């Protein structure tokens, strides 16, 4: 096991807004990003979630083998390039555009695994 793969699995949520004139544009951008990230080490899967209570609110949910794997990708050279198609749709009306959560072991309360890493502050943890 490499050090980047150690630790608990994490889930990343990144919030976006569908553009009023072309809501499908965000979905096309997600498809493009997902294709680019298919073989990313440590990425288990990602999916696009549409809010049923906040019109136009969308989240990208991604699952990672560990916080180390996510941070290695987020700080790596391809992160900003591969996630660029989604950047214009970030929900900047929130106090933060993304969050990282550690998967709590059975019987423990969920714990947020926030980092001070600024490389991913653009919220592109997809």
Coordinates of C-alpha atoms in Angstrom, one line a residue:
X1 CA 0.0 0.0 0.0
X2 CA 1.3 3.4 -0.9
X3 CA 1.2 6.2 1.7
X4 CA -1.3 8.2 -0.5
X5 CA -3.7 5.2 -0.2
X6 CA -3.6 5.0 3.6
X7 CA -6.3 6.3 6.0
X8 CA -10.1 6.2 5.8
X9 CA -12.1 6.5 2.6
X10 CA -13.3 10.1 1.9
X11 CA -16.2 11.6 0.1
X12 CA -16.0 15.0 -1.6
X13 CA -18.9 17.3 -2.3
X14 CA -18.5 20.2 -4.7
X15 CA -21.5 22.5 -5.2
X16 CA -22.5 24.1 -8.5
X17 CA -25.3 26.1 -10.0
X18 CA -26.9 25.2 -13.3
X19 CA -26.9 28.2 -15.7
X20 CA -30.4 29.6 -16.2
X21 CA -30.2 29.7 -20.0
X22 CA -28.7 26.2 -20.5
X23 CA -28.9 23.9 -17.5
X24 CA -27.6 21.0 -19.7
X25 CA -24.2 22.8 -20.0
X26 CA -23.2 21.8 -16.5
X27 CA -24.1 18.2 -17.3
X28 CA -22.0 18.2 -20.4
X29 CA -19.1 19.7 -18.5
X30 CA -19.5 17.0 -15.8
X31 CA -19.4 14.3 -18.5
X32 CA -16.2 15.8 -19.9
X33 CA -14.5 15.9 -16.5
X34 CA -15.6 12.4 -15.6
X35 CA -14.1 11.0 -18.8
X36 CA -10.8 12.8 -18.0
X37 CA -10.7 11.4 -14.5
X38 CA -11.7 7.8 -15.1
X39 CA -8.2 6.3 -14.4
X40 CA -7.3 8.7 -11.6
X41 CA -5.5 6.7 -8.9
X42 CA -7.7 6.5 -5.7
X43 CA -10.9 7.8 -7.3
X44 CA -13.6 5.2 -6.8
X45 CA -16.4 7.0 -8.5
X46 CA -18.1 10.3 -9.0
X47 CA -21.7 11.3 -9.7
X48 CA -23.8 14.3 -10.4
X49 CA -26.6 15.0 -7.9
X50 CA -29.4 17.5 -8.5
X51 CA -31.1 19.1 -5.5
X52 CA -34.8 18.4 -5.1
X53 CA -35.3 21.4 -2.8
X54 CA -33.0 24.1 -4.3
X55 CA -33.8 24.8 -7.9
X56 CA -30.6 24.8 -10.0
X57 CA -28.4 23.5 -7.2
X58 CA -26.2 20.6 -8.2
X59 CA -23.4 18.7 -6.4
X60 CA -20.7 16.5 -7.6
X61 CA -20.1 13.7 -5.2
X62 CA -16.9 11.7 -5.5
X63 CA -15.6 8.8 -3.5
X64 CA -11.9 8.3 -2.8
X65 CA -9.9 5.4 -1.4
X66 CA -8.3 7.8 1.2
X67 CA -7.7 11.4 2.0
X68 CA -4.1 11.0 0.9
X69 CA -5.2 9.8 -2.5
X70 CA -7.6 12.8 -2.9
X71 CA -4.9 15.3 -1.8
X72 CA -2.3 13.7 -4.1
X73 CA -4.7 14.3 -7.1
X74 CA -5.8 17.7 -5.9
X75 CA -2.2 18.9 -5.5
X76 CA -1.1 17.2 -8.7
X77 CA -0.5 18.8 -12.1
X78 CA -3.7 17.6 -13.9
X79 CA -6.2 18.7 -11.3
X80 CA -7.0 22.2 -12.6
X81 CA -6.7 21.2 -16.2
X82 CA -9.1 18.3 -15.9
X83 CA -11.7 20.1 -13.8
X84 CA -11.7 23.4 -15.8
X85 CA -14.9 22.7 -17.7
X86 CA -16.9 22.7 -14.4
X87 CA -15.2 25.8 -12.8
X88 CA -17.6 28.4 -14.4
X89 CA -20.6 26.7 -12.6
X90 CA -19.2 26.7 -9.1
X91 CA -21.8 27.9 -6.5
X92 CA -19.8 30.9 -5.2
X93 CA -22.9 32.0 -3.2
X94 CA -21.9 29.4 -0.5
X95 CA -19.4 30.0 2.2
X96 CA -17.3 27.3 0.6
X97 CA -17.6 25.5 -2.7
X98 CA -16.5 22.1 -1.6
X99 CA -16.0 19.9 1.5
X100 CA -14.3 16.7 2.3
X101 CA -15.7 14.1 4.6
X102 CA -14.0 11.0 6.1
X103 CA -16.1 7.8 6.1
X104 CA -16.7 7.1 9.8
X105 CA -16.1 3.6 11.0
X106 CA -19.2 1.6 12.0
X107 CA -20.7 3.1 15.1
X108 CA -18.8 6.4 15.1
X109 CA -20.2 9.8 14.3
X110 CA -19.2 11.2 10.9
X111 CA -16.2 13.5 11.1
X112 CA -15.4 16.3 8.5
X113 CA -11.9 16.0 7.2
X114 CA -11.3 19.6 6.3
X115 CA -7.9 20.5 5.0
X116 CA -6.0 23.8 4.7
X117 CA -5.0 22.9 1.1
X118 CA -5.6 25.9 -1.2
X119 CA -4.8 24.1 -4.4
X120 CA -8.3 22.7 -4.5
X121 CA -10.1 25.8 -3.2
X122 CA -11.6 26.1 -6.6
X123 CA -13.9 23.2 -5.6
X124 CA -12.9 20.9 -8.4
X125 CA -12.6 17.8 -6.3
X126 CA -14.5 15.8 -8.9

